[in-house]
GROMACS .gro file of C-alpha atoms in nm:
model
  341
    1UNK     CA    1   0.000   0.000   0.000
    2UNK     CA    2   0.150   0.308  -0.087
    3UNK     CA    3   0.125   0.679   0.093
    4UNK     CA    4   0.193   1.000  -0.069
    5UNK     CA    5   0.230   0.803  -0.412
    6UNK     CA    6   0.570   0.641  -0.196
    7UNK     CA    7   0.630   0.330  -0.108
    8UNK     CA    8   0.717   0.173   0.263
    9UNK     CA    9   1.043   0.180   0.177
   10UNK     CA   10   1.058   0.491   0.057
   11UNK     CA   11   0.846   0.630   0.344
   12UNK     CA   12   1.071   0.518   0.615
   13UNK     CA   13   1.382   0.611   0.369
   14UNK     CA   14   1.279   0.924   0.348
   15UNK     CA   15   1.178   1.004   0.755
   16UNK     CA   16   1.483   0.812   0.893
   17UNK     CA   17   1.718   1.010   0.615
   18UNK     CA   18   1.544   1.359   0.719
   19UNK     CA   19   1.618   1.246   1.106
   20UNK     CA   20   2.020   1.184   1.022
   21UNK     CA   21   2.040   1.486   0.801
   22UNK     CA   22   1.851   1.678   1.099
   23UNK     CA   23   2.107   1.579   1.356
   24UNK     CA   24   2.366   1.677   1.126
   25UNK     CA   25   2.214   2.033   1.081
   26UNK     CA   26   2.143   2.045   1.462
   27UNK     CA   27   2.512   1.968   1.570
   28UNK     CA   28   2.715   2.142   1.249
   29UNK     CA   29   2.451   2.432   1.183
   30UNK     CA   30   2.449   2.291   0.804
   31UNK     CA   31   2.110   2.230   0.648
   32UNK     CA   32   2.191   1.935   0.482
   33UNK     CA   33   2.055   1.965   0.115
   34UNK     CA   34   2.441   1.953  -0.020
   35UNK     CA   35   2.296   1.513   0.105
   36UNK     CA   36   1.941   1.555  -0.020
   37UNK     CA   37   1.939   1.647  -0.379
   38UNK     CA   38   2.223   1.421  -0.489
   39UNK     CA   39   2.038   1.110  -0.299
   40UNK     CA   40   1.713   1.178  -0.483
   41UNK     CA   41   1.909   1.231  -0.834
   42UNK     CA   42   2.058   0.889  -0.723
   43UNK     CA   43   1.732   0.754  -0.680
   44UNK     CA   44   1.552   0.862  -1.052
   45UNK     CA   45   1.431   1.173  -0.937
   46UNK     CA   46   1.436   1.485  -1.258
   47UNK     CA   47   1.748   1.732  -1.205
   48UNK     CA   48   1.517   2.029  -1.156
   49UNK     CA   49   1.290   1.812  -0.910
   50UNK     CA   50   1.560   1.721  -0.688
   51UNK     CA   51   1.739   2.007  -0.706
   52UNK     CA   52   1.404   2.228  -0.608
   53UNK     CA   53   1.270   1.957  -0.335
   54UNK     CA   54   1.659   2.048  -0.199
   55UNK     CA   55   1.635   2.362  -0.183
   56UNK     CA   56   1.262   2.357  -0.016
   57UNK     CA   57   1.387   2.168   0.255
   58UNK     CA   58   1.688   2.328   0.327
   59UNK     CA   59   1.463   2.642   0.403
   60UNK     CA   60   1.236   2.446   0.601
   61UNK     CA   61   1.544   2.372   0.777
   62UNK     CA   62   1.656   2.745   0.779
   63UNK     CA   63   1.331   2.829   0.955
   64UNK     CA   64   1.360   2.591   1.226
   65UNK     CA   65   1.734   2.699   1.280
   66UNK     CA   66   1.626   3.046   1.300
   67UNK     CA   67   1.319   2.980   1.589
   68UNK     CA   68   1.571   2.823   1.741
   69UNK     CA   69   1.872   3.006   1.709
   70UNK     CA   70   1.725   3.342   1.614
   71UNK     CA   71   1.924   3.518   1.943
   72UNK     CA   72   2.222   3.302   1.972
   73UNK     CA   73   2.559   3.473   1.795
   74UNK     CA   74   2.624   3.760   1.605
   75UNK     CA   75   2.436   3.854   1.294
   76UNK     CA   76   2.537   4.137   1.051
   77UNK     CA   77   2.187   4.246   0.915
   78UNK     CA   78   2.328   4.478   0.677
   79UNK     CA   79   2.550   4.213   0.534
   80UNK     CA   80   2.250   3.985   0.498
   81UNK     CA   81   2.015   4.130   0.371
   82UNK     CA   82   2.316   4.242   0.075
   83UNK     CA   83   2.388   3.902   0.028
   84UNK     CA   84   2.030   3.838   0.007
   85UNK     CA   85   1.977   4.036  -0.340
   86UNK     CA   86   2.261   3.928  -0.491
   87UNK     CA   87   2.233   3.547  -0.369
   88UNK     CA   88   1.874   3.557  -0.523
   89UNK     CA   89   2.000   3.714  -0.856
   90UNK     CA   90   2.253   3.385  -0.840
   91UNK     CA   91   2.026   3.181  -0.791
   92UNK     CA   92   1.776   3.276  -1.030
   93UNK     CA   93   2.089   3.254  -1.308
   94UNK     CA   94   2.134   2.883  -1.207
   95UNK     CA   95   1.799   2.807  -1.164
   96UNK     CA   96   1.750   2.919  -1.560
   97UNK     CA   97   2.102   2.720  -1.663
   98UNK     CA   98   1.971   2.409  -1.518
   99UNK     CA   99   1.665   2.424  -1.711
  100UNK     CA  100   1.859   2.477  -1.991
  101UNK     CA  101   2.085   2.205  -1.895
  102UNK     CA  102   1.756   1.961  -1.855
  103UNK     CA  103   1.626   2.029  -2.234
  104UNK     CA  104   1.963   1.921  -2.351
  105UNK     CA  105   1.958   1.589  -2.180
  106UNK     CA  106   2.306   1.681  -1.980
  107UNK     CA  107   2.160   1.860  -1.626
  108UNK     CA  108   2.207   1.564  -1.449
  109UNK     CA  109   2.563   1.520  -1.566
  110UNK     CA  110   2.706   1.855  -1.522
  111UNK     CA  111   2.531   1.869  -1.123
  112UNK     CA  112   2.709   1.544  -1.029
  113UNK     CA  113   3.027   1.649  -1.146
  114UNK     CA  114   3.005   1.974  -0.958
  115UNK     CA  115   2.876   1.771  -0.648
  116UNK     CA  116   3.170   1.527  -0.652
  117UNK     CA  117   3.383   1.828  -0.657
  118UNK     CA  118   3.245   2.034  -0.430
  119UNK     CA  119   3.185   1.731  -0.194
  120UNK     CA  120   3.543   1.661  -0.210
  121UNK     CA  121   3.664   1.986  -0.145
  122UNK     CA  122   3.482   2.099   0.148
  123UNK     CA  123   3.547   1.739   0.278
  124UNK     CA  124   3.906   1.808   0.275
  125UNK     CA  125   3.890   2.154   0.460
  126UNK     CA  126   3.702   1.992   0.693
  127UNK     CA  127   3.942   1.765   0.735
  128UNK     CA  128   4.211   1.995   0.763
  129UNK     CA  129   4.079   2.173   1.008
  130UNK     CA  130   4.034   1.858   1.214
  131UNK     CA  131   4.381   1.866   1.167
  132UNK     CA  132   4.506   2.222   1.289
  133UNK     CA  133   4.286   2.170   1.587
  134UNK     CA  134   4.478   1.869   1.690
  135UNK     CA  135   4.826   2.076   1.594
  136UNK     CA  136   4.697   2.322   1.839
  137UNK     CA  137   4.606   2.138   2.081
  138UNK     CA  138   4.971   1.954   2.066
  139UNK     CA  139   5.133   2.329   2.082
  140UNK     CA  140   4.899   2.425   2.453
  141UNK     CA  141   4.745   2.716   2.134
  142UNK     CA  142   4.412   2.755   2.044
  143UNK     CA  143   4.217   2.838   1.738
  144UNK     CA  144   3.994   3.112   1.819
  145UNK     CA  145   3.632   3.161   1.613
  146UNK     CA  146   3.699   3.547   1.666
  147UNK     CA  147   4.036   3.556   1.417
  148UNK     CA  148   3.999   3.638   1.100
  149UNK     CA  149   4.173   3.389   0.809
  150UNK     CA  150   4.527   3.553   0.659
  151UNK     CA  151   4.339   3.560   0.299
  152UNK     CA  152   4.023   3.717   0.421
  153UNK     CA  153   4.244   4.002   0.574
  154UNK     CA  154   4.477   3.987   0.300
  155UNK     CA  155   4.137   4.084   0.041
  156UNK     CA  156   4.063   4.343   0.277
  157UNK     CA  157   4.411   4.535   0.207
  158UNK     CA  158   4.269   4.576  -0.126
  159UNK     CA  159   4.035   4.859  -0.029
  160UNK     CA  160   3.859   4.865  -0.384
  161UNK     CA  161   3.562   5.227  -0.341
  162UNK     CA  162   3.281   5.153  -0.225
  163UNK     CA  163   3.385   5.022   0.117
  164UNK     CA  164   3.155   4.882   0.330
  165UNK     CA  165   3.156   4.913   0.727
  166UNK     CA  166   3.106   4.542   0.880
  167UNK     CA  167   2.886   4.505   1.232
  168UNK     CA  168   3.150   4.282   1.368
  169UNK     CA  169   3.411   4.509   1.312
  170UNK     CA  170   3.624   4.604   0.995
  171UNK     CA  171   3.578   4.673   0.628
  172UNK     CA  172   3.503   4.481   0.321
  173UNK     CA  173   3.462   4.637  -0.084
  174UNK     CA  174   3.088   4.567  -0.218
  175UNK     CA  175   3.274   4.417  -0.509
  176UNK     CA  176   3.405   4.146  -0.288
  177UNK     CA  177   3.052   4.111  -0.148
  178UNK     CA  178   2.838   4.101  -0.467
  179UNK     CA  179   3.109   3.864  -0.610
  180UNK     CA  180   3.131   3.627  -0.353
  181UNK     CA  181   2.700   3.631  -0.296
  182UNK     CA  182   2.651   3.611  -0.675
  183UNK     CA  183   2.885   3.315  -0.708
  184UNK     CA  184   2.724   3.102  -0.385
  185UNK     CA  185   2.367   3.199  -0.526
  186UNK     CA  186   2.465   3.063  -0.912
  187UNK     CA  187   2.607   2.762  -0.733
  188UNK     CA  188   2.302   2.728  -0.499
  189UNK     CA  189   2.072   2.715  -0.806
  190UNK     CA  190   2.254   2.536  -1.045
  191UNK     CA  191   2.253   2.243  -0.787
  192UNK     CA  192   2.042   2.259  -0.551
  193UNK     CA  193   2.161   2.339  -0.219
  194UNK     CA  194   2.088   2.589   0.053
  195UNK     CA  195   2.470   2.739   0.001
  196UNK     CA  196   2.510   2.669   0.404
  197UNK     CA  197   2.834   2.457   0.366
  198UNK     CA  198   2.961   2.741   0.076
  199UNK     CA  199   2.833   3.063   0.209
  200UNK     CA  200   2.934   3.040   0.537
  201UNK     CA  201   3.284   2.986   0.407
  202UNK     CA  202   3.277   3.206   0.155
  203UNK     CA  203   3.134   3.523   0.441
  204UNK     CA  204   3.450   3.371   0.651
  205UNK     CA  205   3.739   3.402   0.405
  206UNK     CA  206   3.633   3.593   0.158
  207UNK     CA  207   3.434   3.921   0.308
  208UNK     CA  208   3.644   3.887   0.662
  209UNK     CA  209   3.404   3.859   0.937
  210UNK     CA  210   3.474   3.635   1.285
  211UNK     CA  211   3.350   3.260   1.248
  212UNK     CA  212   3.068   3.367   1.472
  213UNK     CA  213   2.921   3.645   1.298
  214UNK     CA  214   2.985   3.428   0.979
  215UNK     CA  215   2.757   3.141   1.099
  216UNK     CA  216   2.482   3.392   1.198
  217UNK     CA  217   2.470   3.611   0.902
  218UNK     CA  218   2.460   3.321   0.676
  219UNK     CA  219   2.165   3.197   0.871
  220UNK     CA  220   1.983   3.508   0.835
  221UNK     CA  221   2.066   3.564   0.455
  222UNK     CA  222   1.996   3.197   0.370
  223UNK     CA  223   1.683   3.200   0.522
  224UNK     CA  224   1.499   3.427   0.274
  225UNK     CA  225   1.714   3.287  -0.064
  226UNK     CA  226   1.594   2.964   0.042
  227UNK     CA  227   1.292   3.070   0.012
  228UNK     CA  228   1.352   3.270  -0.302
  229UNK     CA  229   1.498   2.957  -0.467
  230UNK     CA  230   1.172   2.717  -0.310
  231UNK     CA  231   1.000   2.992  -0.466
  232UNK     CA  232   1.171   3.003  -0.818
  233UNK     CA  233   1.183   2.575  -0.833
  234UNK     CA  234   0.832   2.544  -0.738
  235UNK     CA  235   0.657   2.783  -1.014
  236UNK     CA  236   0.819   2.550  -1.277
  237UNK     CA  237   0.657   2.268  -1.067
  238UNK     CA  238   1.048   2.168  -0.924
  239UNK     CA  239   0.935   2.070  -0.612
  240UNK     CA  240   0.802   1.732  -0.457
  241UNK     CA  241   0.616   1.842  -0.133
  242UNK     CA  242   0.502   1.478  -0.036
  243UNK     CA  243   0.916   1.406  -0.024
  244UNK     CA  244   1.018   1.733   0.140
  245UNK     CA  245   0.729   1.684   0.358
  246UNK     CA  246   0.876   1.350   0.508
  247UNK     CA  247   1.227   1.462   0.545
  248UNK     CA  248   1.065   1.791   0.715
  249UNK     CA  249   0.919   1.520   0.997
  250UNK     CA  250   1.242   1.351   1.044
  251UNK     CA  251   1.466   1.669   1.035
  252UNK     CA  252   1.281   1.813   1.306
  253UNK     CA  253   1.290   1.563   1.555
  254UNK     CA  254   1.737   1.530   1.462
  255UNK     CA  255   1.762   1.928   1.443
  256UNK     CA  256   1.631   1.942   1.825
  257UNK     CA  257   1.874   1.637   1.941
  258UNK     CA  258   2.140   1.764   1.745
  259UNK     CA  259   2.111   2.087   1.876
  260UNK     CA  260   2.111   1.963   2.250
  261UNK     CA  261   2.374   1.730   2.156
  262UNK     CA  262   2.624   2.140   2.123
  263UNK     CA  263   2.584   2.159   2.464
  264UNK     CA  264   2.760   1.822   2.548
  265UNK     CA  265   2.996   1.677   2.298
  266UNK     CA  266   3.301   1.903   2.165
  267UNK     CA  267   3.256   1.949   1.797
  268UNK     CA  268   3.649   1.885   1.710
  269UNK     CA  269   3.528   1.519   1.872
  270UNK     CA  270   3.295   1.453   1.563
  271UNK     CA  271   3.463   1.708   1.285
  272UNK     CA  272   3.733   1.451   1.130
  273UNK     CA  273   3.387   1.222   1.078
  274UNK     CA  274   3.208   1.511   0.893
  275UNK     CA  275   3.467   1.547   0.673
  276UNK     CA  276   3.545   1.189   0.589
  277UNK     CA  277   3.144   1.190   0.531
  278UNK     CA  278   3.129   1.446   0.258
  279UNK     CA  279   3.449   1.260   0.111
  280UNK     CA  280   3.241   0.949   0.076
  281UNK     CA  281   2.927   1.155  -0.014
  282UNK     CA  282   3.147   1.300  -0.295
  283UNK     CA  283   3.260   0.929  -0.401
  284UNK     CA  284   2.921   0.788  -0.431
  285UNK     CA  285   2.798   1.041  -0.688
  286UNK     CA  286   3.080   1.011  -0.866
  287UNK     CA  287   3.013   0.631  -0.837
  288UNK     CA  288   2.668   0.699  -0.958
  289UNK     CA  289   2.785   0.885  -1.254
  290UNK     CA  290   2.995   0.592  -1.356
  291UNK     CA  291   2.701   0.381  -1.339
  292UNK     CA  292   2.516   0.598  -1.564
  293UNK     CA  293   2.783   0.619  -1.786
  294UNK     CA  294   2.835   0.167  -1.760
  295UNK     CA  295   2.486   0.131  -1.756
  296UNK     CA  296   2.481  -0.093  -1.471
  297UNK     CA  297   2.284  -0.065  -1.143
  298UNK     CA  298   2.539  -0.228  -0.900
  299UNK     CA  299   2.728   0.091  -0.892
  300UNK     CA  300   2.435   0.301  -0.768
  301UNK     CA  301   2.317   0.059  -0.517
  302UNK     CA  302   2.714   0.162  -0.342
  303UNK     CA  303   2.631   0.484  -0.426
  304UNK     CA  304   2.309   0.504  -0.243
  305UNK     CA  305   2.504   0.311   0.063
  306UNK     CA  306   2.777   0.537   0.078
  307UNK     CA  307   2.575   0.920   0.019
  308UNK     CA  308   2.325   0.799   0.283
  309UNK     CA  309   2.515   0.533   0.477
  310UNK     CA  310   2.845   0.802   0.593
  311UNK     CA  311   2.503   1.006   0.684
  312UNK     CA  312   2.373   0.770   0.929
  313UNK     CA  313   2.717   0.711   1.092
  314UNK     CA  314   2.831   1.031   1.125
  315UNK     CA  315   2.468   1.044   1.278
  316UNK     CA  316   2.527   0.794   1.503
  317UNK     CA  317   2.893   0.880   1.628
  318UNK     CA  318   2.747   1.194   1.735
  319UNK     CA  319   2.417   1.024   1.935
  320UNK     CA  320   2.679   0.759   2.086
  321UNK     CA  321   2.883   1.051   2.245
  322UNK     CA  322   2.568   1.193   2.406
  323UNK     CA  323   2.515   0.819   2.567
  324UNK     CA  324   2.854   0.817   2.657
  325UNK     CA  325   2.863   1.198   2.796
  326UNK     CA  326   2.549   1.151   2.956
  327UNK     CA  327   2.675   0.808   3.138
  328UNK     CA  328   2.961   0.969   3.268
  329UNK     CA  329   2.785   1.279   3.402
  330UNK     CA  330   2.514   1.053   3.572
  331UNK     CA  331   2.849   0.794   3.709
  332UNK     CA  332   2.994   1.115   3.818
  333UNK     CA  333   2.669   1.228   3.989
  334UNK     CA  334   2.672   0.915   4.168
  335UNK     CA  335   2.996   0.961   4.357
  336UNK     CA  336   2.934   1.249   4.471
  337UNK     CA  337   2.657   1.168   4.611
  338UNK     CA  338   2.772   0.895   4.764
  339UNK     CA  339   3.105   1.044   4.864
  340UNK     CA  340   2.857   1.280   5.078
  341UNK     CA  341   2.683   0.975   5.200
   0.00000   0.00000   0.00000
């Protein structure tokens, strides 16, 4: 018997795969459609369908985070709501190339191959900043959110008219602004993410402000070009609500444990595992396009196991440390009380 024109399988695929995704966005403040859109290209879905069901969810996401986290860090409204123009002019611009892309047979193509090697890449700086943490912690140094990276300042020293006074301190060109917005909003619509895991980054070392503000103001500005791009998808009929609805159910739930989960497992505990995840995610769509390409369907059943497999793991490293952290708070509780005894 089938619900929402899905089947079981895909009903519980698509609730349990929301929930993992959720705890991801909970703990790493990432709304997951960089996983969504290339699992439901994996699994037949159109380019423009995945790519606008990935996009509606990562603003359902975006609302939730902002309920939740709407007074937590630093937010630089100005710098939002800037970034908000000329992410929704990007987006537009990729929105229009994919449907381009789509009536020459080759949409599908061209967003795997810039999934793999975006996957890959912010994998990697994930991973390497797994590594300076542990370098820093070897030196007794630490890695502050408040610095600013040497490239970000070393853009700034190019004061290119207009300048524009930042909230959290310092000054960035508008050129450097409306390039790096425009470039995260073509990327958002050509495939189908949020921009979360690239504009954060790109509001961190390219316009200069602290890791904190960063995270905040790319909240805020994602928040209404998610909706601009939900918007844009879903007037050319881009957007399955019975499948965003089900990974809406199972993201909430994740987002709220995730989100407690901050407040007891260290982050640089879990980060190496994030990274290695979007490695694998990168290597099962590249797997998938070589299945396309051999025409054989053993490939993409890996595919599917490692995109939403490394999702459930990393998932589940991060619920296992809560066990564990909540174990040895209650042990500890113990002995004191009875050491008092």
């Amino acid at each position: 018997m089938e619900l929402l024109g899905l089947s079981p399988a895909l009903l519980a695929l698509f609730v349990s795969f929301g929930f993992a995704v959720g705890v991801l966005f909970g703990f790493f403040g990432m709304g997951g459609s960089f996983l969504i859109t290339p699992t439901l290209l994996i699994l037949g879905y159109p380019a423009p369908v995945a790519i606008g069901s990935g996009l509606a969810f990562y603003f359902g996401t975006s609302v939730i985070a902002v309920l939740k986290h709407y007074d937590v860090g630093q937010v630089d409204y100005r710098l939002g709501a800037l970034l908000f123009v000329v992410l929704s002019i990007g987006i537009e611009l990729g929105s229009r190339l994919v449907f381009g892309l789509e009536a020459l047979g080759i949409a599908g193509l061209v967003t795997g191959v810039a999934y793999v090697v975006l996957l890959a890449g912010i994998g990697l700086l994930f991973l390497r900043r797994a590594y300076r943490l542990e370098d820093a912690e070897d030196d007794d140094d630490e890695v502050s959110d408040e610095e600013i990276p040497p490239v970000a300042r070393k853009i700034q020293s190019y004061e290119v008219p207009p300048m524009l006074s930042l909230t959290s301190g310092g000054r960035a060109s508008l050129w450097t602004i409306l390039g790096s917005g425009g470039g995260v909003g073509l990327i958002s619509g050509l495939i189908g993410v949020g921009g979360g895991f690239i504009r954060m980054p790109a509001i961190y070392y390219l316009i200069g402000t602290p890791l904190t503000a960063a995270v905040g103001t790319s909240l805020f500005a994602g928040l209404f070009s998610g909706a601009f791009g939900t918007f844009t998808y879903g007037m050319s009929g881009g957007v399955d609500l019975a499948v965003v609805s089900l990974l809406l159910v199972g993201s909430a739930l994740g987002a709220r444990i995730g989100s407690a989960a901050t407040a007891i497992v260290e982050e640089d505990d879990v980060i190496v595992y994030f990274g290695i995840m979007m490695v694998l995610a990168s290597a099962g769509i590249g797997l998938s396009e070589l299945a396309n390409w051999l025409g054989t369907g053993a490939l993409d059943v890996l595919s599917v196991v490692l995109l939403v497999g490394s999702s459930f793991a990393v998932a589940s490293i991060i619920l296992y440390q809560v066990l564990v952290s909540a174990e040895g708070a209650e042990t500890d509780t113990q002995s004191a009380t009875d050491s008092k005894g």
